[in-house]
Each structure stands twice: as C-alpha cells, then as structure tokens.
Tab-separated table of C-alpha atoms in Angstrom:
chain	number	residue	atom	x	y	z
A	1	UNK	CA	32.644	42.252	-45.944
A	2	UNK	CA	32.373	43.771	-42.351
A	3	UNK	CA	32.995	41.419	-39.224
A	4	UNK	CA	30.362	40.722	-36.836
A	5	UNK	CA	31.368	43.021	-33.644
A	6	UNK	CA	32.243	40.429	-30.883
A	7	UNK	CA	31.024	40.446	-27.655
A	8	UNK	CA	32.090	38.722	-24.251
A	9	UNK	CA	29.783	36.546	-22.489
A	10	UNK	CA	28.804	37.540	-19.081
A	11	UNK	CA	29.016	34.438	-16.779
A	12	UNK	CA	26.122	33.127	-15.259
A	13	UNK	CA	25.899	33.622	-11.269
A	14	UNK	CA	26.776	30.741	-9.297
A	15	UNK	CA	23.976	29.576	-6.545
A	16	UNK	CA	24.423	29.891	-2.959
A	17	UNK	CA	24.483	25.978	-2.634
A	18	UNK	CA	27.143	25.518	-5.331
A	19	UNK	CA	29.324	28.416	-3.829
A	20	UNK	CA	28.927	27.433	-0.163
A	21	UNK	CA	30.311	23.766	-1.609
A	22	UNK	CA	33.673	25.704	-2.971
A	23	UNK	CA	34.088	28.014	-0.041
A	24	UNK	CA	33.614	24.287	2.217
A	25	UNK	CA	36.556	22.465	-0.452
A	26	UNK	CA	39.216	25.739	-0.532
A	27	UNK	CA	38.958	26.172	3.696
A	28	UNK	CA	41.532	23.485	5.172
A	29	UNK	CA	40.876	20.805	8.029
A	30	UNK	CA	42.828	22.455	10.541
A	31	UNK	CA	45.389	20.309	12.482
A	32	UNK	CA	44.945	17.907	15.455
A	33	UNK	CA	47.026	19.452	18.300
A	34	UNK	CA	47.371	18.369	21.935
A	35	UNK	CA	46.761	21.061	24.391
A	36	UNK	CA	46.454	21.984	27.704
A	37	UNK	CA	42.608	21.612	29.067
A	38	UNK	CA	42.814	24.879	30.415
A	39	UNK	CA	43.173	25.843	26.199
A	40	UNK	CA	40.568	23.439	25.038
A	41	UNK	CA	36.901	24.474	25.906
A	42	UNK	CA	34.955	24.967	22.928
A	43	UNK	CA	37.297	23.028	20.608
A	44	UNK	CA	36.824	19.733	19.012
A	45	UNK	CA	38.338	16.206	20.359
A	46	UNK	CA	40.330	15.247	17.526
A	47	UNK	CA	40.581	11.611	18.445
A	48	UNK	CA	38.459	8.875	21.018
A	49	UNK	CA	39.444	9.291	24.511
A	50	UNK	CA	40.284	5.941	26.104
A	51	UNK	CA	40.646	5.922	29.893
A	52	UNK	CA	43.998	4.586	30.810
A	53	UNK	CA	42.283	4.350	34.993
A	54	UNK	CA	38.431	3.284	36.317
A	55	UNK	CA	36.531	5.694	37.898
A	56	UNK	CA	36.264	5.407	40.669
A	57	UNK	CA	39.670	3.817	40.959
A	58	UNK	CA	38.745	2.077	44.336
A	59	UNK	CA	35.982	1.179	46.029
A	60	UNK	CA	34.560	4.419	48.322
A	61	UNK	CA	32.257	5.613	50.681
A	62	UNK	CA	28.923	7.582	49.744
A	63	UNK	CA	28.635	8.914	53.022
A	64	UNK	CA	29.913	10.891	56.014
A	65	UNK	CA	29.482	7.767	58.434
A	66	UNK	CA	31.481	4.261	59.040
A	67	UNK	CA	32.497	1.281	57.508
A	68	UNK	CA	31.016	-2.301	58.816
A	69	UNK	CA	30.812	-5.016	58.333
A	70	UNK	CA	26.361	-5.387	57.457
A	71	UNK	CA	26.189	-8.817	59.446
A	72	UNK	CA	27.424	-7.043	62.757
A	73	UNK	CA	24.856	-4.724	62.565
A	74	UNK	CA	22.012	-6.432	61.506
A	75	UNK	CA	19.952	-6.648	64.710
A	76	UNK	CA	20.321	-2.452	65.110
A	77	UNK	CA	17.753	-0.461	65.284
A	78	UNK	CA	16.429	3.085	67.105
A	79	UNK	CA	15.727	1.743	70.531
A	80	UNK	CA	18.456	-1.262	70.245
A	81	UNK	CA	21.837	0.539	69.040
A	82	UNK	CA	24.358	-1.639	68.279
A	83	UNK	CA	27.730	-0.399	70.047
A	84	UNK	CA	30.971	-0.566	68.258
A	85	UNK	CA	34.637	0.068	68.935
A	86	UNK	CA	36.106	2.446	66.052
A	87	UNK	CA	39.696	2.426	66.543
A	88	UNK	CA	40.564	3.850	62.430
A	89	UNK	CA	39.915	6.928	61.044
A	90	UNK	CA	39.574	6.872	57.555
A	91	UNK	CA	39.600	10.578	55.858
A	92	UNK	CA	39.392	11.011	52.402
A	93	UNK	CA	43.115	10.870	50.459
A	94	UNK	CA	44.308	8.542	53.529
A	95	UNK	CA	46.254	5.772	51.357
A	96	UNK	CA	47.167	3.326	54.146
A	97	UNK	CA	43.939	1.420	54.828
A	98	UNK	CA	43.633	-1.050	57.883
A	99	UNK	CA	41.388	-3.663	56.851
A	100	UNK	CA	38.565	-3.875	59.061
A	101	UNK	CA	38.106	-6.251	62.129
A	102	UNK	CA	34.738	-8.059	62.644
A	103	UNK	CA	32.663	-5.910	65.226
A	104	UNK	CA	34.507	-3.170	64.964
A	105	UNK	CA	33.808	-0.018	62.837
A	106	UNK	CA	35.886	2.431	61.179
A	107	UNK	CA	34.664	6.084	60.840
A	108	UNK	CA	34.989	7.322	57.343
A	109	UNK	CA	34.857	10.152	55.176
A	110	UNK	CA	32.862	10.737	51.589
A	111	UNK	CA	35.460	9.627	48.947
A	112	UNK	CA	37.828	7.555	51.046
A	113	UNK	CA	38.698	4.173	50.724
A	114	UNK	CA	36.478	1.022	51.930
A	115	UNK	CA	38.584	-0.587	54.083
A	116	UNK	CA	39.093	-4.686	53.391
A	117	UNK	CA	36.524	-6.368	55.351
A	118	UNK	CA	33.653	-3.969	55.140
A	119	UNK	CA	30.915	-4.871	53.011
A	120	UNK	CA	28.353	-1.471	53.780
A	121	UNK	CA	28.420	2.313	55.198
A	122	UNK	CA	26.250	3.375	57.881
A	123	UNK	CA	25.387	7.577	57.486
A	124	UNK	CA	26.386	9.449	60.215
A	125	UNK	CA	22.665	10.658	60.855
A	126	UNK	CA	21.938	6.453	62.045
A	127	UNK	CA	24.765	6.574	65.016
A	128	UNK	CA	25.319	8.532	67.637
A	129	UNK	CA	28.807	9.833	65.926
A	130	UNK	CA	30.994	8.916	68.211
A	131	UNK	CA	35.106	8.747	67.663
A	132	UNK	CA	36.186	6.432	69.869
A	133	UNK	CA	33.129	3.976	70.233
A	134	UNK	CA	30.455	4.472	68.389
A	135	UNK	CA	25.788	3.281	68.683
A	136	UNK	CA	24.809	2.156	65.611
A	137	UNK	CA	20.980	2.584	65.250
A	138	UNK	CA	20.205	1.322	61.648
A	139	UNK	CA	20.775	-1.706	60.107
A	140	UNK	CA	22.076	-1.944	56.059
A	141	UNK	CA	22.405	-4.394	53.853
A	142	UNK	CA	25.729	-5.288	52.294
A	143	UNK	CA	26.688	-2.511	49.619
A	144	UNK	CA	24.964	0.167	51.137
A	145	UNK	CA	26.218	3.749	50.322
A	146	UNK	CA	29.727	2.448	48.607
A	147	UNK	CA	30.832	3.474	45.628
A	148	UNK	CA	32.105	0.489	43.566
A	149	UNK	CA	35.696	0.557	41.366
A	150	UNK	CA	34.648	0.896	37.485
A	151	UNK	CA	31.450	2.019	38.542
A	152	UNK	CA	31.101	5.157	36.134
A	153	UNK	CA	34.101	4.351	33.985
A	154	UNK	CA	35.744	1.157	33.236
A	155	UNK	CA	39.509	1.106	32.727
A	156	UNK	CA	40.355	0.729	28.687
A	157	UNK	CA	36.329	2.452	28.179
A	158	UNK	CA	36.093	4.999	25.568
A	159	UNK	CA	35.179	8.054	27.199
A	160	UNK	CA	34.529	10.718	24.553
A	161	UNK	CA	34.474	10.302	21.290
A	162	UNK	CA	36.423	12.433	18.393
A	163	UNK	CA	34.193	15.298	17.131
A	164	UNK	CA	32.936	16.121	20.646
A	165	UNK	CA	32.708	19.545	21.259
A	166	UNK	CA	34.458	20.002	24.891
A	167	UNK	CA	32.495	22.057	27.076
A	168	UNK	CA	32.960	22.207	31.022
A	169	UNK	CA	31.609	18.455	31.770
A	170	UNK	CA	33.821	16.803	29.064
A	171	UNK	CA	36.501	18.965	30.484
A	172	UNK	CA	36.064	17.314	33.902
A	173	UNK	CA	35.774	13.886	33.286
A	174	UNK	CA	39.271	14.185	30.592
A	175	UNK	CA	40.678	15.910	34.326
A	176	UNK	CA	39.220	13.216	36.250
A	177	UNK	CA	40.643	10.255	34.206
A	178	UNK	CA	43.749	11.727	34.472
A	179	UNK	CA	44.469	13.387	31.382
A	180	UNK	CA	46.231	17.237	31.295
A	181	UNK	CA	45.741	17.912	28.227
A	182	UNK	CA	43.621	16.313	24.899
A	183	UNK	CA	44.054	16.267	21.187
A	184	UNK	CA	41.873	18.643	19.619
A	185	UNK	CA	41.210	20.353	15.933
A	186	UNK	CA	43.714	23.589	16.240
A	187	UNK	CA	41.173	26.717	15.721
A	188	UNK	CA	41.793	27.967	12.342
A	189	UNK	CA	43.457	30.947	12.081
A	190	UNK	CA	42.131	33.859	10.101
A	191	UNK	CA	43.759	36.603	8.701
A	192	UNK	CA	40.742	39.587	8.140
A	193	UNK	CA	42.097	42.543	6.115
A	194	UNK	CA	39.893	45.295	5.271
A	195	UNK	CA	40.710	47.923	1.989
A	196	UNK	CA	39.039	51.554	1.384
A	197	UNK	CA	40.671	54.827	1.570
A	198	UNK	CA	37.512	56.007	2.820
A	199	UNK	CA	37.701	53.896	6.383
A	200	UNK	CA	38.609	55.894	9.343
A	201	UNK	CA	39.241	54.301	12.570
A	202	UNK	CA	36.118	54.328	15.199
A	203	UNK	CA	36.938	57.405	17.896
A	204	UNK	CA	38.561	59.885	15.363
A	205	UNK	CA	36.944	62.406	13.523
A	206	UNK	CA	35.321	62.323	10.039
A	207	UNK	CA	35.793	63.838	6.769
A	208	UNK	CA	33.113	64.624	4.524
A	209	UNK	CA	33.049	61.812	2.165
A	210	UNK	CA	34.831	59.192	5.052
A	211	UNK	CA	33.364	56.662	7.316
A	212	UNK	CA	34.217	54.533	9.753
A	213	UNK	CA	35.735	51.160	9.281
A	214	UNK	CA	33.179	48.380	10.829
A	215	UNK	CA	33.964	45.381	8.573
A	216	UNK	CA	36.660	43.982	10.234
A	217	UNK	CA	35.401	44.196	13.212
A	218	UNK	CA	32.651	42.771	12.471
A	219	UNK	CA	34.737	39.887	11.020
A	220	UNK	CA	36.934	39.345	13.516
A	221	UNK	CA	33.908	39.136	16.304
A	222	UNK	CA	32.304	36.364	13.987
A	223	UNK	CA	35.614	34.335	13.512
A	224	UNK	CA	36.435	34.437	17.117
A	225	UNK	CA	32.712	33.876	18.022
A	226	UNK	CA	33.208	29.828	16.607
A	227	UNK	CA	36.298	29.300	18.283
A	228	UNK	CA	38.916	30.652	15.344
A	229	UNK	CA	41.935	32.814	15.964
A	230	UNK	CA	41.586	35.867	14.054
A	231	UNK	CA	44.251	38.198	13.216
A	232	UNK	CA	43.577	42.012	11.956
A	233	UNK	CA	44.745	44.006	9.835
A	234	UNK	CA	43.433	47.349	9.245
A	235	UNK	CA	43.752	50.298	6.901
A	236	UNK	CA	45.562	48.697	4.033
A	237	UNK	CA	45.977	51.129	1.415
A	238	UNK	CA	43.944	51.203	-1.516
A	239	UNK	CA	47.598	50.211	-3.278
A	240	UNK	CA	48.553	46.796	-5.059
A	241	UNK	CA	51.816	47.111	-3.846
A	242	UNK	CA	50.661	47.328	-0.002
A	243	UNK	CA	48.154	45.231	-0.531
A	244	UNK	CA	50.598	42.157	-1.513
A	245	UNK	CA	53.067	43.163	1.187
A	246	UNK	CA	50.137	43.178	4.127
A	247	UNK	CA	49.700	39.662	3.295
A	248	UNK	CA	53.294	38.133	2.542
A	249	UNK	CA	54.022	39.321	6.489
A	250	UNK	CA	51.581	36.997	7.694
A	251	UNK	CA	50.504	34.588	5.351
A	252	UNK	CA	52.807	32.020	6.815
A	253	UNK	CA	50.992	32.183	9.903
A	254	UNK	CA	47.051	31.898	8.388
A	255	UNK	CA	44.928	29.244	7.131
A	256	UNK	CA	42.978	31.437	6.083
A	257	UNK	CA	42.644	35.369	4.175
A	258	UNK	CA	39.443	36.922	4.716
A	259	UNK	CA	39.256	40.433	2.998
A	260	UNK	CA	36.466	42.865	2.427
A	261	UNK	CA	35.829	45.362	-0.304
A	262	UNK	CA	37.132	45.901	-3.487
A	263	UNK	CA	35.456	43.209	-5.046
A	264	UNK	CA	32.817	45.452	-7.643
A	265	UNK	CA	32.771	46.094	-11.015
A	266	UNK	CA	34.000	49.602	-10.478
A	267	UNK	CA	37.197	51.582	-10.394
A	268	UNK	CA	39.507	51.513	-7.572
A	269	UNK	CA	38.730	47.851	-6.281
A	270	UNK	CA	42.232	47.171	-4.791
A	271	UNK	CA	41.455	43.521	-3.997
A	272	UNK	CA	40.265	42.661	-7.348
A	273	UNK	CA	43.631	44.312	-9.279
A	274	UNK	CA	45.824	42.782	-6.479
A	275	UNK	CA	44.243	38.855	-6.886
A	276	UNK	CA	43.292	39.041	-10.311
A	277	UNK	CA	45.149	36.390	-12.541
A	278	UNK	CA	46.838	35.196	-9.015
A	279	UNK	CA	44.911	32.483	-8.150
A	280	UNK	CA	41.224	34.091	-7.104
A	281	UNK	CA	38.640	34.218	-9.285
A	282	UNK	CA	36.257	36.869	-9.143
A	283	UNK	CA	32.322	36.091	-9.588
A	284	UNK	CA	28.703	36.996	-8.887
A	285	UNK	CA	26.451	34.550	-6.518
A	286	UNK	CA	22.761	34.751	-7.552
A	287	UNK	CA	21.670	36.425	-4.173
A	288	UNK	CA	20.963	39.492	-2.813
A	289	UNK	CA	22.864	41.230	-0.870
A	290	UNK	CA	26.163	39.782	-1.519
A	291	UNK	CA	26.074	38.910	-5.185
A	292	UNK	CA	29.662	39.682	-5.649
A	293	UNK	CA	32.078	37.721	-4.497
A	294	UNK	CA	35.872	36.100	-4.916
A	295	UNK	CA	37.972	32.597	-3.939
A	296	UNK	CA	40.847	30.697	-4.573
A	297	UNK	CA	44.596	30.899	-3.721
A	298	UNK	CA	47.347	33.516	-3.740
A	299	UNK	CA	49.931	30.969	-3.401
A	300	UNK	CA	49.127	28.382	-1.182
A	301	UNK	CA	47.255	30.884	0.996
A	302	UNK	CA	43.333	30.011	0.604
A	303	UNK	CA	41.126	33.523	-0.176
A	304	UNK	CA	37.597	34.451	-0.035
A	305	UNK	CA	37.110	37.708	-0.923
A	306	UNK	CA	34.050	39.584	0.461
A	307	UNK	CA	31.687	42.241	-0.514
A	308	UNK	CA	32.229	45.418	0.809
A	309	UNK	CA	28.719	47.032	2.357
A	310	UNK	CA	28.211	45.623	5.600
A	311	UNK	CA	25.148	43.701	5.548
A	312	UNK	CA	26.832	42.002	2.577
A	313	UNK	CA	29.820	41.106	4.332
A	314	UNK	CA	28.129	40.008	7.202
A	315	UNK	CA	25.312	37.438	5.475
A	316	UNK	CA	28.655	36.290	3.273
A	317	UNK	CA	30.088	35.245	6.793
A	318	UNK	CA	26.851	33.529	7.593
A	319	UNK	CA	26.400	31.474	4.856
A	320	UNK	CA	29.821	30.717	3.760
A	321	UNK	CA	32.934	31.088	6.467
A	322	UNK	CA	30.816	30.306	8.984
A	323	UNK	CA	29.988	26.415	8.127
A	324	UNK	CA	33.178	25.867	6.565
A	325	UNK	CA	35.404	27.021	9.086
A	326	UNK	CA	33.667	25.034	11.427
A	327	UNK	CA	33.838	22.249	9.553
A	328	UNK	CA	37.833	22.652	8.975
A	329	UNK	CA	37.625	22.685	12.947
A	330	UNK	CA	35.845	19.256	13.702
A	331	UNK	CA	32.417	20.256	14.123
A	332	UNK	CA	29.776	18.125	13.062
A	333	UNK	CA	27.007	20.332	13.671
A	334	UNK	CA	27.788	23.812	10.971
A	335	UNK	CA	24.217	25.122	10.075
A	336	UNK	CA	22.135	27.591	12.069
A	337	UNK	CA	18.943	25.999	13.013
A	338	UNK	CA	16.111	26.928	10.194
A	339	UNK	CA	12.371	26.763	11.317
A	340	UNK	CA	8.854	28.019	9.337
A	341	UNK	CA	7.185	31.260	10.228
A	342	UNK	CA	4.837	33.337	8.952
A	343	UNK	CA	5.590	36.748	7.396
A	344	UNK	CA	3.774	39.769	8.637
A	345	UNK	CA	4.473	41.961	5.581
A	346	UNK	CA	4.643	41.413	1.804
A	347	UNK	CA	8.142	40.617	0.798
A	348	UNK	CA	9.851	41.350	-2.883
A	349	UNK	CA	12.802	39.859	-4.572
A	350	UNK	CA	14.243	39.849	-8.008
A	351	UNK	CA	13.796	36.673	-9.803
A	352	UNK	CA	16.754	34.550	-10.286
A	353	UNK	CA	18.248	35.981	-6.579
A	354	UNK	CA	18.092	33.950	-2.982
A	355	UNK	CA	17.164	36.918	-0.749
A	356	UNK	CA	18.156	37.136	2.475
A	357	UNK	CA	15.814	39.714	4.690
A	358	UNK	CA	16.423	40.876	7.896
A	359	UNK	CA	13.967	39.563	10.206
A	360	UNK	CA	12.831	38.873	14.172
A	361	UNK	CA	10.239	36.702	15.329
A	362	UNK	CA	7.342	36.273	17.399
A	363	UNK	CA	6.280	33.102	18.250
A	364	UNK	CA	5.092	31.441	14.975
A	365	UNK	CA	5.381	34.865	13.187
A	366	UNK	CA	8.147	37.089	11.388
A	367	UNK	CA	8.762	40.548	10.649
A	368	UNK	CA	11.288	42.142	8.156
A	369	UNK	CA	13.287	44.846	9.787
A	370	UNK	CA	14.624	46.997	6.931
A	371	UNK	CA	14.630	46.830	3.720
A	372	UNK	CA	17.150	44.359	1.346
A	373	UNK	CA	19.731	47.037	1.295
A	374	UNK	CA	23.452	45.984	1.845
A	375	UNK	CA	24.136	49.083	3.400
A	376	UNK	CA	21.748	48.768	6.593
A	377	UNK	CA	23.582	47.088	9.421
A	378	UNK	CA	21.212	48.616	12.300
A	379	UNK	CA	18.282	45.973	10.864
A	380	UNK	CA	21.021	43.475	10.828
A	381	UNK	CA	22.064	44.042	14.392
A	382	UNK	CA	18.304	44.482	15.692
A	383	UNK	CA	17.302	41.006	14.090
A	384	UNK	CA	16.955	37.270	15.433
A	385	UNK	CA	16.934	35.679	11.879
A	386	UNK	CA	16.928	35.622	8.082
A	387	UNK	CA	13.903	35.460	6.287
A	388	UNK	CA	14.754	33.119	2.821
A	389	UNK	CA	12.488	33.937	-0.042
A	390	UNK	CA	14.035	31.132	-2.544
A	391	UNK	CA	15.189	31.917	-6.266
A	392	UNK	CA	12.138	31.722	-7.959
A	393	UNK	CA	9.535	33.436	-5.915
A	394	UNK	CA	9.391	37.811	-6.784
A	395	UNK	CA	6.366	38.668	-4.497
A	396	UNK	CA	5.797	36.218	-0.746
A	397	UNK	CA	2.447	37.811	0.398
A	398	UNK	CA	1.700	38.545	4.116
A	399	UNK	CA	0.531	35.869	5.774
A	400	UNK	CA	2.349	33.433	3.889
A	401	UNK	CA	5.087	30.897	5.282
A	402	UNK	CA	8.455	31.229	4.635
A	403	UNK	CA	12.142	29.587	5.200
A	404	UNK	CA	14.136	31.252	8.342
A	405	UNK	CA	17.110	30.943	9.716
A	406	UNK	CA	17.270	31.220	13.463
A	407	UNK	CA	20.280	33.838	14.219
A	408	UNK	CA	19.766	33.667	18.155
C-alpha cells in the first residue's frame, strides 16, 4: 500500500503589529551613561535632575539702575528728584557687597548682587545717571525690579525629569544649575551591513547587470537621523565565510546588526545561509512591500534582517527599527504622527497584506506617488507620508478616507 506523499506546511505570515512587538523585545535598552552636555543634545535624561543650587542663587537686580532703599525715595518724582550720594559700584560678578547705608544709593548692574539694606531698584531711565551722586526722579515700591533667590528654581527642586529629550533649553538650565555633564540613554549603536555582488559603490562605473549600492546608506542616514551611532560596512561578499568574519570584527562593539538583502526564497541569499540555524529565524510579514523578513540572535548579537529592494528596506526601517530603537534609547514618544485624508485615486491591495503606498498630501487630501513596487525609491523620496490600506480591504475608492502616516 503506497504512502501518502508528505508535504511541508508553509507558515502563516506574521502581522505587522505582532512583528513590530518582537523587533521592540530583541532591540536592547541601551545604557545610562553620563556625558558631557556638549555630547548630549538630542539624547534622553536617563534619571530626574535635582538641583544641588537655587536659581537665582542670590537676590539680583532686573535693571541697569541703583539699589535703595524704597522709603528714601518715596517723595521722588519728575519735577522733585530726590538726590543721593552713590559711593558703591556694584557690577555684575562683584562678590564683595557693601551693604547699603540709608540715603545713600549704590549704582548697579543687571545680574549683580542686592546689596544688604536695599529693598528696590530704580532703572537707570528714572535718574539722571550719575556716578558719584545721583537725582532720583521715580519713586518704587519695595521689591521693585529684583530678582529674588529660589525664584525660578528652588535648591533640592527637580528640574527635569528622566525621559526628557534634551534639546538647547534643557541644555541650559542643566548648565545653569551647575551641572557639566547629565546621565543620559547611550545612543544605540548599529552595525548596517549590506550583501550583493551586484552593488557597486556610488561614483564608479557600472557593469551591465550591476547597480549601485543605496541601502546602507540609506540605513545609516535613518539610524543616525534618531540619535543612534551607526557603523558601516559595505560590500561584504556574497560568501558565508566573509559574511561571519564582517561581523565577529565588530560585534563586540554593536547593540545592534542591521543587514539588507539576502533574505528571499531564491538562490544566492548570503544572509539567509549565513544565519540560518544560528539563532535568526527567517519569515514572511503579511505586508506589502517588505513581506520578507528575519530576527533573532547570532550569539548574543541581536539581528533583524531586512529585505533587499529599497523601498522595502526603507518602510522595514519605518515601521520596525525605527520605534524600537528609540525606545531602547529612552524615548517616550516612538510613532510618526498618523492623521485621516482623503485619497485622490483608487488604491489596490492583495487581501491578507497591510499596504503601505507612497503618498503626499494636500491639505485634507492624498495622492499616491508610484505604484506598490519595492523597487521605486524616487516615489519614496518625493513623498510626505504612507497611505495604510489595512489587511482586509483589496479596492479603497477615490474619494474615500484612509489611515496615513505623516513622514514630514
């Protein structure tokens, strides 16, 4: 009696949702560092920022003008200056103040010190600015135009809080508490390495049957566009043996391998014969472009391999790296903005497959630019956003509203 010919299942495609939740698990937090704030904008506080000083740490002057005391120049006014000795300068950074004598002024600077005994500031612009004795023609009430210790930042306050994302003003106030440097999430650092015979560098000629190699710098520009530190390398062989050696040199120094290519169902995928059985599963995501895809370990060295064609390697980025790397780095905030438009053109999509379409918009509306293909990365680079049309849908009509998400 014959046997039943056996056949191998084909797996079913992960979604987008489930595979963006293990690309998020397999990328690692990256590690709370102290550095320099010269090395910090655009990173992530990794811890609360207490202030160890207030700010201001003394009580100083608003104004260009002189300290008083407010009772001695009450009865002041345009056509009844009150005179006043001034026999101390006060200039800003000046650290040994003379406390103030009733009926006497001292002239001081924006920033320096209120001198004991001096309850107000007159501006310059109400005297007659005089250095040696000076006609007071305004009166002010006690307080006027001085800064008060603690006023903007009481000592022990918590200043910043962890998972701020430093940008110049956060930068300034860690300076102005006195801090030199801050704890932050380290950028992650990503080793890209791009496969294919075929890839010629940009600037030398081409072969018939060549073309030049785009993906990894297309990678490297997105990676170091969130704040990681990507490392390149180029040309690898299509050769297992290369292919292994490429990354033992720097694995040690990567959170992170990105590669691109050799991830098909084909011949001659170097990435798949190098990874399979090591650690990285190979796998189809039900979307288009960018169905197949790869992730896991070699080692202890976390992988996500990447489709090959362009546009596929650059929507992978998108909707996978992109959130969890910055996620690994501290940041709070990983999703592009998404907003409703309506589509100008009929759009068509196989069922069972989250497309991604190329897309800019117009006010309330959106265009496709290009067709689905995974090979055309002029649409990508002339487009704003992604049109979504979802798993189920195989035909959006114009003039229908769809899911985008807002590129720039």
């Amino acid at each position: 009696m014959s046997q039943p010919a056996s056949s191998t299942a084909v797996p079913s495609p992960l979604s987008v949702d489930d595979y963006r939740a293990r690309i998020a698990e397999l990328v690692p937090a990256a590690p709370v560092v102290l550095r320099p704030l010269a090395e910090c904008l655009g990173l992530v506080l990794g811890e609360d920022l207490v202030s160890s000083v207030a700010m201001p740490p003394f009580d100083n002057s608003a104004m260009d003008g002189y300290a008083v005391r407010a009772a001695d120049v009450a009865g002041a006014g345009r056509h009844a200056a009150v005179a006043l000795p001034v026999p101390v300068d006060i200039p800003a950074g000046r650290t040994d103040i003379v406390a103030l004598l009733p009926g006497t002024a001292h002239r001081i600077m924006t920033g320096a010190p209120v001198p004991p005994g001096a309850d107000a500031i007159v501006k310059v612009e109400d005297t007659d600015g005089g250095e040696q004795r000076v006609a007071v023609r305004a009166p002010v009430a006690p307080g006027t135009h001085i800064r008060r210790a603690g006023e903007d930042v009481a000592e022990g306050a918590t200043v910043l809080r962890a998972g701020t994302v430093l940008s110049s003003a956060q930068l300034g106030l860690a300076a102005a508490i006195g801090r030199a440097g801050l704890p932050v999430h380290r950028p992650a650092r990503v080793l890209v390495l791009s496969t294919g015979s075929e890839l010629v560098e940009p600037g030398n000629p081409l072969l018939h049957g060549q073309i030049y190699e785009s993906n990894s710098v297309l990678l490297a520009a997105a990676v170091r566009e969130i704040g990681a530190a990507p490392t390149v390398l180029r040309f690898v062989p299509d050769d297992v043996a290369a292919f292994h050696a490429a990354i033992a040199e720097h694995a040690a120094d990567a959170d992170l391998l990105i590669t691109s290519g050799g991830v098909s169902a084909g011949a001659y995928e170097v990435v798949k014969d190098a990874l399979s059985g090591q650690g990285v599963e190979f796998l189809r995501v039900a979307m288009q472009p960018g169905g197949p895809q790869g992730s896991g370990r070699f080692g202890s060295l976390p992988v996500v391999t990447l489709p090959g064609n362009p546009v596929s390697t650059a929507l992978s980025f998108e909707l996978f790296l992109r959130p969890a790397l910055l996620a690994a780095m501290g940041h709070q905030a990983v999703d592009r903005p998404t907003a409703r438009a309506t589509t100008t053109e009929e759009l068509r999509s196989p069922i069972g497959k989250r497309q991604y379409r190329r897309g800019q918009r117009d006010g309330s509306n959106v265009t496709p630019v290009g067709g689905p293909g995974s090979h055309l990365l002029a649409s990508f680079a002339a487009s704003d956003c992604l049109i979504v049309v979802p798993e189920d849908e195989t035909m959006i009509p114009a003039g229908a509203e769809v899911d985008v998400v807002l590129l720039r």
